[in-house]
XYZ file of C-alpha atoms in Angstrom:
574
model
C -36.325 -139.632 -100.930
C -39.284 -140.480 -103.455
C -38.955 -140.338 -107.100
C -38.231 -136.502 -108.651
C -39.347 -136.047 -112.351
C -37.085 -133.307 -113.362
C -38.415 -131.438 -117.104
C -37.354 -128.391 -118.443
C -40.186 -126.749 -119.485
C -42.007 -123.462 -121.412
C -44.003 -121.135 -119.675
C -46.869 -121.916 -121.541
C -46.269 -125.983 -121.119
C -47.106 -125.262 -117.295
C -50.262 -123.393 -118.250
C -51.336 -125.412 -120.773
C -50.184 -128.673 -119.182
C -51.699 -127.946 -115.768
C -55.792 -127.048 -114.937
C -54.571 -125.506 -111.289
C -51.233 -123.905 -110.021
C -51.654 -123.238 -106.695
C -49.557 -121.475 -104.461
C -49.975 -123.336 -100.569
C -51.580 -120.365 -98.129
C -48.361 -121.259 -95.867
C -45.959 -120.159 -98.229
C -44.434 -116.557 -98.769
C -46.649 -113.857 -100.423
C -44.983 -111.681 -103.335
C -42.143 -110.187 -102.532
C -40.256 -108.426 -105.414
C -39.367 -105.112 -105.622
C -39.304 -102.628 -108.330
C -35.403 -103.533 -108.954
C -36.425 -107.375 -109.633
C -38.809 -106.091 -111.448
C -36.683 -103.980 -113.922
C -34.377 -106.599 -113.769
C -36.814 -109.435 -114.621
C -37.934 -107.005 -117.710
C -34.666 -105.904 -118.958
C -33.584 -109.562 -119.496
C -36.376 -110.524 -121.354
C -36.003 -107.505 -123.692
C -32.433 -108.157 -124.173
C -33.100 -111.710 -125.313
C -35.642 -110.742 -127.759
C -33.579 -107.893 -128.997
C -30.572 -110.307 -129.537
C -32.999 -113.335 -131.025
C -31.741 -115.996 -128.411
C -33.990 -118.671 -129.064
C -34.636 -119.299 -124.877
C -33.899 -118.022 -121.999
C -33.735 -120.097 -118.737
C -35.462 -118.094 -115.840
C -34.370 -120.566 -112.700
C -35.872 -123.656 -111.164
C -39.168 -124.114 -109.719
C -39.650 -126.799 -107.142
C -43.578 -128.262 -107.361
C -45.693 -130.973 -105.454
C -47.632 -133.339 -108.074
C -51.183 -132.810 -106.321
C -53.041 -134.791 -109.556
C -52.116 -135.317 -112.979
C -53.545 -131.857 -113.406
C -52.719 -130.045 -110.743
C -49.615 -128.933 -108.935
C -48.525 -126.781 -105.831
C -45.542 -124.553 -106.349
C -43.323 -124.859 -103.505
C -40.759 -122.193 -104.784
C -40.664 -119.954 -108.029
C -43.903 -118.251 -107.876
C -42.079 -114.612 -108.060
C -41.065 -115.493 -111.396
C -44.137 -117.140 -112.555
C -46.562 -114.764 -110.911
C -44.188 -112.027 -112.462
C -44.576 -113.378 -115.589
C -48.491 -113.708 -115.675
C -48.547 -109.998 -114.597
C -47.300 -108.971 -118.129
C -49.033 -111.642 -120.199
C -51.823 -110.354 -118.346
C -50.853 -106.481 -119.299
C -50.675 -107.381 -122.715
C -53.852 -109.238 -122.345
C -55.529 -105.916 -121.597
C -53.903 -103.742 -124.022
C -54.806 -105.751 -126.647
C -58.706 -105.604 -125.514
C -58.386 -101.692 -125.197
C -56.566 -101.581 -128.640
C -59.657 -103.239 -130.014
C -62.039 -101.529 -128.706
C -60.855 -97.895 -129.216
C -60.771 -99.124 -132.969
C -62.850 -102.184 -134.113
C -62.296 -100.984 -137.390
C -58.817 -101.897 -137.257
C -59.674 -105.538 -137.588
C -59.894 -108.624 -135.219
C -56.123 -109.255 -134.434
C -55.980 -107.172 -131.239
C -59.344 -108.807 -130.312
C -58.111 -112.572 -131.417
C -54.694 -112.394 -129.685
C -56.653 -111.081 -126.475
C -58.773 -114.175 -126.420
C -55.599 -116.435 -126.825
C -53.698 -114.884 -123.661
C -57.009 -114.890 -121.579
C -57.500 -118.923 -122.053
C -53.702 -118.992 -120.688
C -55.540 -117.877 -117.585
C -58.740 -119.962 -117.290
C -59.650 -123.468 -117.340
C -62.236 -124.275 -119.826
C -65.753 -122.565 -118.929
C -68.370 -125.101 -117.367
C -71.898 -125.087 -116.358
C -70.661 -124.444 -112.499
C -68.353 -121.957 -113.564
C -69.557 -120.073 -116.519
C -66.873 -117.413 -116.529
C -64.237 -120.006 -116.650
C -62.088 -120.500 -113.270
C -58.691 -119.454 -112.735
C -55.799 -121.652 -113.550
C -53.471 -119.726 -111.295
C -54.135 -119.659 -107.969
C -52.503 -117.230 -105.286
C -52.375 -117.416 -101.385
C -54.913 -115.867 -99.462
C -53.133 -112.263 -98.806
C -52.077 -111.913 -103.134
C -55.558 -113.952 -103.926
C -57.827 -110.745 -104.432
C -55.309 -108.325 -106.624
C -54.212 -111.359 -108.740
C -57.905 -112.094 -109.588
C -58.673 -108.438 -110.030
C -55.860 -106.811 -111.208
C -53.773 -109.524 -112.729
C -56.578 -111.775 -114.079
C -59.183 -109.128 -114.717
C -59.182 -106.409 -117.907
C -58.738 -103.497 -115.820
C -56.955 -100.449 -116.931
C -53.642 -99.097 -114.991
C -55.313 -96.102 -114.010
C -57.447 -98.529 -111.858
C -54.601 -100.517 -111.219
C -52.618 -97.103 -109.615
C -55.854 -96.359 -107.822
C -55.862 -99.532 -105.708
C -51.819 -98.934 -105.088
C -52.504 -95.801 -102.628
C -54.384 -98.309 -100.315
C -51.578 -100.503 -99.335
C -48.130 -99.121 -97.470
C -44.886 -99.658 -99.870
C -43.987 -102.395 -97.754
C -47.072 -105.035 -98.292
C -47.161 -107.786 -100.627
C -49.915 -106.458 -102.374
C -48.264 -102.885 -103.085
C -45.112 -104.762 -104.554
C -47.911 -107.083 -106.799
C -49.489 -103.942 -107.757
C -46.067 -102.072 -108.474
C -44.928 -104.787 -110.544
C -48.073 -104.700 -112.520
C -48.028 -100.806 -113.020
C -43.819 -101.066 -114.016
C -44.465 -103.967 -116.530
C -46.972 -101.142 -117.806
C -44.902 -98.561 -118.859
C -42.155 -100.586 -119.983
C -44.001 -102.666 -122.151
C -45.797 -99.536 -123.893
C -42.530 -97.939 -124.311
C -40.932 -100.942 -126.190
C -43.909 -101.948 -128.151
C -45.975 -98.812 -129.242
C -48.659 -100.898 -128.656
C -48.143 -102.481 -131.939
C -50.126 -105.708 -132.622
C -46.875 -107.562 -133.683
C -44.491 -106.040 -131.686
C -47.249 -107.246 -128.623
C -47.124 -110.660 -130.141
C -43.672 -110.974 -129.977
C -43.229 -110.147 -126.284
C -45.741 -112.354 -125.205
C -45.240 -115.504 -127.365
C -41.466 -115.290 -126.162
C -42.822 -115.254 -122.446
C -44.851 -117.748 -122.814
C -42.838 -120.359 -125.538
C -38.762 -119.029 -124.745
C -38.550 -118.439 -120.636
C -37.411 -121.698 -119.309
C -37.861 -123.097 -116.178
C -36.771 -126.510 -114.471
C -39.326 -128.134 -113.053
C -38.337 -130.243 -110.072
C -41.802 -132.264 -109.115
C -42.001 -134.733 -106.369
C -44.931 -136.490 -104.825
C -43.834 -136.175 -101.471
C -43.743 -132.399 -99.742
C -41.040 -132.681 -97.311
C -39.248 -133.854 -100.426
C -40.055 -130.532 -102.076
C -38.732 -128.822 -99.071
C -35.756 -130.683 -99.047
C -34.685 -129.659 -102.959
C -35.560 -125.905 -101.927
C -33.178 -125.995 -98.972
C -30.463 -127.887 -101.266
C -30.727 -125.116 -103.817
C -30.072 -122.686 -101.799
C -27.469 -123.998 -100.638
C -26.071 -123.660 -104.013
C -26.228 -119.796 -103.428
C -30.030 -118.565 -103.499
C -30.676 -116.162 -101.180
C -33.285 -116.313 -98.601
C -33.928 -114.703 -95.334
C -33.473 -117.270 -92.144
C -37.445 -117.264 -91.721
C -37.684 -118.977 -95.460
C -34.901 -121.308 -94.381
C -36.436 -122.791 -90.861
C -39.625 -122.944 -92.445
C -38.097 -125.297 -95.481
C -36.108 -126.480 -93.214
C -38.445 -128.071 -90.808
C -40.987 -129.241 -93.874
C -38.354 -131.142 -95.536
C -37.679 -132.607 -92.079
C -41.305 -132.892 -90.766
C -42.507 -136.537 -92.464
C -44.984 -137.717 -94.102
C -46.826 -138.543 -90.537
C -45.830 -134.890 -89.259
C -46.124 -132.527 -92.188
C -49.754 -131.306 -92.112
C -49.338 -130.868 -88.236
C -46.113 -128.688 -88.503
C -47.848 -127.002 -91.750
C -50.478 -126.201 -89.556
C -48.139 -124.949 -86.992
C -46.542 -122.524 -88.986
C -50.000 -121.206 -90.672
C -51.106 -120.365 -86.659
C -47.461 -118.748 -86.203
C -47.815 -116.534 -89.535
C -51.298 -115.579 -88.671
C -50.303 -114.545 -84.898
C -47.456 -112.442 -86.525
C -49.327 -110.718 -88.924
C -50.397 -107.637 -87.457
C -46.872 -106.665 -86.687
C -45.508 -104.139 -88.971
C -42.389 -105.867 -88.740
C -41.761 -110.095 -87.133
C -38.356 -110.041 -88.365
C -36.784 -110.025 -84.840
C -39.202 -112.482 -83.727
C -37.203 -116.381 -84.584
C -34.040 -114.377 -83.099
C -36.273 -113.201 -79.728
C -37.952 -116.708 -79.815
C -34.761 -118.644 -80.436
C -32.583 -116.662 -77.137
C -35.773 -117.234 -74.726
C -36.059 -121.241 -75.800
C -32.494 -122.338 -75.920
C -30.446 -119.293 -74.545
C -28.092 -116.699 -76.314
C -27.195 -116.375 -79.833
C -25.989 -114.655 -82.747
C -28.031 -113.506 -85.406
C -25.440 -114.451 -87.753
C -25.714 -118.269 -86.428
C -28.971 -118.531 -85.874
C -29.989 -120.575 -88.516
C -27.125 -122.853 -88.171
C -28.087 -123.357 -84.432
C -31.362 -124.300 -85.389
C -30.774 -126.788 -88.008
C -28.275 -128.113 -85.935
C -31.295 -128.834 -83.184
C -33.704 -130.055 -85.596
C -31.320 -132.354 -87.105
C -30.631 -133.554 -83.690
C -34.107 -136.026 -83.600
C -36.795 -136.948 -86.157
C -39.567 -135.413 -83.643
C -37.608 -131.832 -83.189
C -38.995 -130.489 -86.478
C -42.927 -131.027 -85.225
C -42.062 -129.919 -81.689
C -40.057 -126.506 -82.962
C -42.985 -126.060 -84.844
C -45.823 -126.144 -82.013
C -43.137 -123.908 -79.967
C -42.850 -121.549 -82.659
C -47.005 -121.233 -83.005
C -47.352 -120.951 -79.070
C -44.171 -117.946 -78.983
C -45.685 -116.219 -81.528
C -48.977 -115.227 -79.761
C -46.584 -113.584 -76.639
C -44.686 -112.193 -79.120
C -47.472 -110.277 -81.330
C -49.304 -109.729 -77.178
C -45.981 -108.041 -76.009
C -46.022 -105.588 -78.743
C -49.721 -104.797 -78.493
C -50.389 -104.155 -74.467
C -54.300 -103.957 -75.451
C -54.116 -107.772 -76.369
C -57.193 -109.739 -74.825
C -53.966 -111.795 -74.071
C -53.003 -109.525 -71.002
C -57.129 -109.643 -69.756
C -55.951 -111.462 -67.095
C -53.293 -109.482 -65.629
C -53.185 -106.589 -64.005
C -53.417 -102.802 -65.298
C -49.872 -102.125 -64.161
C -48.847 -104.842 -66.460
C -50.471 -103.350 -69.486
C -48.666 -100.026 -67.939
C -45.296 -101.839 -67.865
C -46.020 -102.968 -71.722
C -47.182 -99.340 -73.007
C -43.963 -97.979 -71.662
C -41.400 -100.663 -72.877
C -43.236 -100.293 -75.903
C -42.611 -96.502 -76.115
C -38.990 -97.148 -74.933
C -38.480 -99.083 -78.357
C -37.194 -101.985 -75.481
C -36.797 -104.516 -78.650
C -33.904 -106.150 -76.753
C -36.163 -107.460 -73.997
C -38.808 -109.700 -75.493
C -36.574 -113.087 -74.890
C -36.691 -112.426 -71.628
C -40.849 -111.970 -71.376
C -41.418 -114.484 -73.440
C -39.132 -116.919 -71.064
C -40.558 -114.960 -67.850
C -44.295 -115.494 -69.158
C -44.420 -119.266 -69.191
C -41.913 -120.151 -66.256
C -42.485 -117.189 -63.591
C -45.523 -116.846 -61.382
C -47.894 -114.434 -62.567
C -46.864 -111.776 -59.287
C -43.433 -112.733 -60.049
C -43.609 -112.005 -63.925
C -45.334 -108.274 -63.377
C -43.305 -107.320 -61.105
C -40.067 -108.484 -63.663
C -41.766 -106.334 -66.150
C -41.482 -103.427 -63.869
C -38.467 -103.852 -63.059
C -37.171 -104.307 -66.898
C -38.898 -100.707 -67.301
C -36.143 -99.296 -65.203
C -33.173 -100.743 -66.171
C -34.495 -99.651 -69.757
C -34.863 -95.802 -68.743
C -31.743 -95.784 -66.591
C -28.967 -97.635 -69.060
C -30.460 -96.781 -72.477
C -32.946 -93.866 -72.335
C -31.418 -91.916 -70.172
C -27.888 -92.516 -69.861
C -27.448 -93.634 -73.532
C -25.271 -96.253 -72.888
C -24.116 -99.396 -75.309
C -26.707 -101.232 -76.487
C -24.736 -104.022 -77.546
C -23.704 -105.192 -73.987
C -27.279 -104.162 -72.776
C -28.825 -107.018 -75.374
C -25.855 -109.011 -74.811
C -26.820 -109.048 -70.534
C -30.422 -109.454 -71.573
C -29.979 -112.459 -74.012
C -28.124 -114.612 -71.180
C -31.003 -114.626 -68.729
C -33.935 -116.815 -70.406
C -31.525 -119.676 -70.152
C -31.105 -118.851 -66.225
C -35.026 -119.061 -65.957
C -35.668 -121.753 -67.948
C -33.705 -123.792 -66.188
C -35.231 -122.820 -62.894
C -31.999 -120.999 -61.405
C -33.752 -117.768 -61.461
C -37.849 -118.400 -60.160
C -38.088 -114.906 -58.595
C -37.955 -111.327 -60.446
C -35.490 -110.212 -57.999
C -32.911 -112.846 -59.156
C -33.727 -111.482 -62.614
C -32.927 -108.042 -61.685
C -29.898 -109.296 -59.556
C -28.789 -111.189 -62.454
C -28.718 -107.828 -64.725
C -27.201 -105.628 -62.267
C -24.316 -108.235 -61.699
C -23.896 -108.152 -65.803
C -23.646 -103.983 -65.780
C -26.700 -103.089 -67.238
C -28.294 -101.190 -64.313
C -26.744 -97.626 -63.566
C -26.456 -96.353 -59.795
C -28.289 -92.869 -58.893
C -24.778 -90.645 -59.063
C -24.685 -92.262 -62.713
C -28.252 -91.411 -63.659
C -28.024 -88.196 -61.839
C -25.095 -87.115 -64.371
C -26.400 -88.265 -66.875
C -29.819 -86.740 -66.289
C -28.677 -82.913 -65.671
C -27.602 -82.600 -69.153
C -29.913 -84.635 -70.748
C -31.438 -83.031 -73.880
C -33.964 -85.187 -75.951
C -37.000 -85.611 -78.807
C -40.382 -84.417 -77.914
C -41.501 -87.763 -78.039
C -38.780 -88.966 -75.017
C -39.687 -85.524 -73.318
C -43.703 -86.747 -73.196
C -42.879 -90.109 -72.289
C -40.642 -88.870 -69.007
C -42.423 -85.876 -67.763
C -46.055 -88.011 -68.307
C -44.262 -90.861 -65.960
C -43.139 -88.132 -63.294
C -46.927 -86.257 -63.348
C -47.864 -90.050 -62.659
C -45.789 -90.739 -59.963
C -46.457 -87.267 -58.417
C -50.090 -87.962 -58.123
C -51.493 -86.271 -60.994
C -52.483 -88.883 -63.023
C -51.451 -90.384 -66.563
C -50.836 -87.605 -68.990
C -51.320 -89.315 -72.396
C -47.756 -89.692 -74.520
C -49.749 -89.597 -77.404
C -47.463 -89.449 -80.728
C -49.843 -87.039 -82.752
C -50.235 -84.475 -79.846
C -53.734 -84.798 -80.042
C -54.257 -84.416 -76.461
C -51.060 -83.286 -74.803
C -48.162 -81.655 -76.489
C -44.512 -80.439 -75.780
C -44.028 -76.805 -74.843
C -40.424 -75.476 -75.460
C -40.436 -72.723 -73.168
C -37.172 -71.246 -74.679
C -38.572 -71.848 -78.192
C -36.400 -73.991 -80.580
C -35.928 -70.982 -83.076
C -34.791 -67.604 -81.344
C -36.865 -64.240 -81.521
C -36.273 -60.478 -80.310
C -38.299 -62.292 -77.024
C -35.505 -65.006 -76.594
C -32.575 -63.534 -77.285
C -29.045 -63.752 -75.651
C -29.420 -61.438 -73.328
C -32.762 -62.190 -71.734
C -31.548 -66.243 -71.744
C -28.061 -65.754 -71.597
C -27.826 -69.016 -74.160
C -25.201 -68.270 -76.739
C -26.253 -68.349 -80.433
C -23.696 -71.962 -80.900
C -25.516 -73.487 -77.925
C -29.287 -72.287 -78.064
C -30.327 -75.459 -79.844
C -29.044 -77.700 -77.360
C -30.502 -75.751 -74.024
C -33.627 -75.540 -76.175
C -33.841 -79.203 -76.420
C -32.963 -80.199 -72.501
C -35.413 -82.083 -70.817
C -35.817 -79.006 -67.843
C -36.916 -76.584 -70.603
C -40.185 -78.594 -72.019
C -43.251 -78.800 -70.562
C -46.371 -80.617 -70.740
C -49.575 -78.770 -72.026
C -52.641 -79.220 -73.882
C -53.034 -79.145 -77.832
C -55.117 -75.737 -77.933
C -52.736 -73.829 -75.486
C -49.512 -75.126 -76.849
C -50.445 -73.948 -80.236
C -51.854 -70.258 -79.067
C -48.237 -69.632 -76.944
C -45.667 -70.141 -80.277
C -42.464 -67.743 -79.571
C -44.478 -65.543 -77.070
C -42.527 -63.337 -74.574
C -41.678 -65.551 -71.107
C -44.710 -63.271 -69.141
C -47.159 -64.253 -71.651
C -46.236 -67.540 -71.502
C -45.756 -68.166 -67.654
C -49.201 -66.420 -67.246
C -50.804 -68.556 -70.179
C -49.372 -71.654 -68.591
C -50.401 -70.677 -65.137
C -54.228 -72.201 -66.662
C -52.959 -75.865 -66.389
C -50.824 -75.468 -63.240
C -53.974 -77.890 -61.525
C -53.137 -80.407 -64.428
C -49.504 -80.726 -64.525
C -47.539 -80.760 -61.368
C -44.357 -80.880 -63.418
C -45.272 -77.029 -64.402
C -45.732 -75.591 -61.239
C -41.579 -74.523 -61.358
C -42.472 -71.644 -63.297
C -44.705 -69.803 -60.968
C -41.540 -68.579 -58.761
C -39.743 -67.631 -61.810
C -39.200 -63.934 -63.069
C -37.274 -64.815 -65.723
C -36.328 -68.417 -67.784
C -33.236 -68.953 -69.088
C -29.679 -71.377 -68.552
C -30.286 -70.997 -64.434
C -33.834 -71.900 -64.391
C -33.811 -74.648 -66.931
C -30.926 -76.101 -65.081
C -32.272 -76.014 -62.093
C -35.502 -77.509 -62.794
C -33.797 -80.288 -64.892
C -32.279 -81.015 -61.325
C -35.449 -80.974 -59.515
C -37.034 -83.801 -62.260
C -33.875 -85.470 -62.221
C -34.886 -86.237 -58.365
C -38.031 -87.449 -59.398
C -36.725 -89.706 -62.226
C -34.438 -91.366 -59.413
C -36.873 -91.883 -57.291
C -39.532 -93.036 -59.843
C -37.267 -95.612 -61.715
C -35.659 -97.332 -58.624
C -34.995 -101.058 -57.864
C -34.601 -101.703 -54.039
C -31.635 -104.814 -54.151
C -31.844 -105.361 -50.696
């Protein structure tokens, strides 16, 4: 390990010592939530109130770029939050001065003093100054325009509305919003109180700066800190392990592969399962609890494994993202049925099959891969959707197959299907029939099942649109009892009414407009209106010959749907 320079420094020392403090592009974005920010502020407030000489906020790990420039490998959450706090006090001073210029120049002078902490001295090329602290690409805009810039709090809160609460930029804006309230409540916007808080944060908050010249050493330190109790997710741990083991000759390649991976996954609402799915597809069955331990063992086995694993992660992330997006250009060279199978798996929330798909797409011939996707839909519908069996057994069975595919033992879709059947996750026809006959479900699941049966019977695909903009679900027995739908008419007792109303046999695909008009109308009126769309929906024609609608009719229609489902979702293992 190269020389490590360790210094206990104040934040002000950091901000005056360096002209450029940067967060690498591949580093995690701002992640503190409201509880973290509140704890941070409470610690500062208590320290001021108790007249503490200093408050240690923890170590940071940095890489020295030059005499006046560093990169922060670990510790950006604390530094960014501290800068947000100083930025708020800076703005409050400016606004107070603008609101009452005759009260003196103290507010303005202190604003200027704090502003100098954010900006490097102006030059001919940067007449307005250049930011001393540079965040990664995701947070850069918010930092420059809402931490550095002197914008009021109402503009900050307006900007928050553009982001989901899980987004990093929302969290950074929420940090500003929360701290603004804390500071105003604590100081009353009094200049001396504002100065006390700012000076304490700049001069009395202490960080242990561990600076190295070799970036891989910085990540080795980071991992060591974590081993002492810091809480990180597995993805962070793997990143730090990869970087610490890369070595100087491979570091830039490992870093670029990591950036490729994060870019591939950025379109997903959540990529938390990617690492587990990748590892199962790559090395076989593993528990999530032992995931990092297994990856660490693999990387430590060979000096080249850090680079090769980073490359595999980048390649696998492209496939993983495409699995979750059936319209992705990745599938352009596959047939349309492949996209249809992927849509079905997505609608079925079939996350457990991702490792199997990731392994098979590189090992099976295209025609075998396309067959396998169809088989996976069948397994998912029978075992998980209809029979609602334990998903733990299902996931365990799925996770045992990638290793067999990678070894070449299972190079055909039917071999994979038989292996899953041997592991007890293929529901036979009688089991499926028994479960289907009493199946109750949500409208979302009903749309999926009825639309698939419609397509199977030759009626064309009926879009299972989640927002009901095209096709909706009509409960023929309404979900709420009324004068037209009481026990005498339906034969359904009050205590079981909800169950029968949500039986699949009671649900029908209808156009949005027609569904809206029917509501709780009497059966005869519903029947008459529904007949207008008999040509569109094969599964609705059962109603034509019915004089009433209740328990018996629901059961009979559900039986007919069950027979269709058995034929639609089946695998011929012969």
